[in-house]
mmCIF file of C-alpha atoms in Angstrom:
data_model
loop_
_atom_site.group_PDB
_atom_site.id
_atom_site.type_symbol
_atom_site.label_atom_id
_atom_site.label_comp_id
_atom_site.label_asym_id
_atom_site.label_seq_id
_atom_site.Cartn_x
_atom_site.Cartn_y
_atom_site.Cartn_z
ATOM 1 C CA MET A 1 102.573 120.733 109.100
ATOM 2 C CA GLN A 2 104.631 119.744 112.149
ATOM 3 C CA ALA A 3 101.452 118.967 114.094
ATOM 4 C CA VAL A 4 100.277 116.610 111.349
ATOM 5 C CA ILE A 5 103.596 114.757 111.248
ATOM 6 C CA ILE A 6 103.786 114.416 115.027
ATOM 7 C CA SER A 7 100.127 113.357 115.246
ATOM 8 C CA TRP A 8 100.718 110.711 112.574
ATOM 9 C CA ILE A 9 103.731 109.305 114.419
ATOM 10 C CA VAL A 10 101.850 109.288 117.743
ATOM 11 C CA PHE A 11 98.788 107.618 116.186
ATOM 12 C CA LEU A 12 100.786 104.885 114.472
ATOM 13 C CA SER A 13 102.963 104.395 117.544
ATOM 14 C CA ILE A 14 99.892 103.766 119.690
ATOM 15 C CA TRP A 15 98.532 101.420 117.033
ATOM 16 C CA SER A 16 101.871 99.576 116.804
ATOM 17 C CA PHE A 17 102.117 99.273 120.578
ATOM 18 C CA ALA A 18 98.601 97.798 120.728
ATOM 19 C CA ALA A 19 99.363 95.448 117.835
ATOM 20 C CA MET A 20 102.442 94.112 119.624
ATOM 21 C CA GLY A 21 100.417 93.510 122.778
ATOM 22 C CA TYR A 22 97.597 91.837 120.855
ATOM 23 C CA ASP A 23 100.003 89.626 118.912
ATOM 24 C CA LYS A 24 101.764 88.569 122.114
ATOM 25 C CA ARG A 25 98.427 87.681 123.716
ATOM 26 C CA GLN A 26 97.425 85.702 120.627
ATOM 27 C CA ALA A 27 100.776 83.887 120.682
ATOM 28 C CA LYS A 28 100.260 82.846 124.305
ATOM 29 C CA ARG A 29 96.767 81.552 123.468
ATOM 30 C CA LYS A 30 98.032 79.793 120.317
ATOM 31 C CA ARG A 31 95.513 81.678 118.180
ATOM 32 C CA SER A 32 95.573 83.566 114.908
ATOM 33 C CA ARG A 33 98.467 86.050 114.847
ATOM 34 C CA ILE A 34 99.289 89.332 113.157
ATOM 35 C CA PRO A 35 101.665 88.640 110.262
ATOM 36 C CA GLU A 36 105.202 89.955 110.838
ATOM 37 C CA LYS A 37 104.882 91.879 107.570
ATOM 38 C CA ASN A 38 102.013 93.914 109.066
ATOM 39 C CA LEU A 39 104.006 94.704 112.206
ATOM 40 C CA TRP A 40 106.853 95.953 110.013
ATOM 41 C CA ILE A 41 104.489 98.058 107.891
ATOM 42 C CA LEU A 42 103.120 99.768 111.003
ATOM 43 C CA ALA A 43 106.628 100.409 112.286
ATOM 44 C CA ILE A 44 108.020 101.674 108.987
ATOM 45 C CA PHE A 45 105.190 104.086 108.238
ATOM 46 C CA GLY A 46 105.408 105.898 111.559
ATOM 47 C CA GLY A 47 104.928 103.459 114.412
ATOM 48 C CA GLY A 48 108.560 102.627 115.125
ATOM 49 C CA ILE A 49 108.478 104.153 118.607
ATOM 50 C CA GLY A 50 105.367 102.247 119.670
ATOM 51 C CA ALA A 51 106.581 99.023 118.073
ATOM 52 C CA TYR A 52 109.885 99.197 119.935
ATOM 53 C CA ILE A 53 108.273 100.088 123.262
ATOM 54 C CA GLY A 54 105.661 97.356 122.743
ATOM 55 C CA MET A 55 108.368 94.834 121.953
ATOM 56 C CA MET A 56 110.132 95.687 125.222
ATOM 57 C CA VAL A 57 106.995 95.943 127.413
ATOM 58 C CA PHE A 58 105.396 92.730 126.147
ATOM 59 C CA ASN A 59 108.743 90.923 125.666
ATOM 60 C CA HIS A 60 107.572 90.099 122.178
ATOM 61 C CA LYS A 61 109.805 89.356 119.173
ATOM 62 C CA THR A 62 112.878 90.108 121.289
ATOM 63 C CA ARG A 63 114.667 86.945 120.121
ATOM 64 C CA TYR A 64 114.696 88.162 116.544
ATOM 65 C CA THR A 65 117.676 90.393 115.857
ATOM 66 C CA ASN A 66 116.001 92.022 112.866
ATOM 67 C CA PHE A 67 113.107 93.160 115.074
ATOM 68 C CA ARG A 68 115.339 94.358 117.917
ATOM 69 C CA ILE A 69 117.687 96.317 115.679
ATOM 70 C CA GLY A 70 115.119 97.358 113.080
ATOM 71 C CA PHE A 71 112.519 98.643 115.536
ATOM 72 C CA LEU A 72 115.228 100.434 117.534
ATOM 73 C CA VAL A 73 116.544 102.176 114.403
ATOM 74 C CA LEU A 74 113.019 103.160 113.372
ATOM 75 C CA ALA A 75 112.296 104.467 116.884
ATOM 76 C CA ILE A 76 115.440 106.608 116.774
ATOM 77 C CA ILE A 77 114.481 107.941 113.346
ATOM 78 C CA TYR A 78 110.960 108.883 114.448
ATOM 79 C CA ILE A 79 112.180 110.429 117.698
ATOM 80 C CA SER A 80 114.607 112.493 115.616
ATOM 81 C CA ILE A 81 111.779 113.597 113.332
ATOM 82 C CA ILE A 82 109.700 114.673 116.327
ATOM 83 C CA VAL A 83 112.618 116.548 117.902
ATOM 84 C CA TYR A 84 113.382 118.290 114.608
ATOM 85 C CA SER A 85 109.700 119.123 114.032
ATOM 86 C CA LEU A 86 109.469 120.703 117.471
ATOM 87 C CA GLY A 87 112.586 122.762 116.760
ATOM 88 C CA ILE A 88 114.490 121.358 119.720
ATOM 89 C CA ASP A 89 118.246 121.864 119.498
ATOM 90 C CA LEU A 90 119.802 118.935 121.349
ATOM 91 C CA PHE A 91 123.382 119.974 120.725
ATOM 92 C CA GLY A 92 123.137 123.662 121.599
ATOM 93 C CA MET A 93 124.125 124.772 118.132
ATOM 94 C CA ASP A 94 122.734 128.101 116.988
ATOM 95 C CA ASN A 95 122.156 127.778 113.245
ATOM 96 C CA ARG A 96 121.058 131.399 112.858
ATOM 97 C CA ASN A 97 124.670 132.577 112.580
ATOM 98 C CA LEU A 98 125.612 130.165 109.801
#
């Protein structure tokens, strides 16, 4: 099950990253854009990491506080899910003795 969850997050993160790059390119060319609602949907359903990285790499939507904060929070959530799924103990706490 962990592999499915991680694969889903990776897939949607790559998709979100590409969508941010595509939307930035379309904005520069003054062409048809990806609706903000669609960018949020990608980020919320698993692509938060890619959306945040794409926002930073392409310098896209960085003026909007809701994108900066929202995508960052989603990225942290999905990174936490990946870390938990992999069984990584970041704080050195051994839960076996509890």
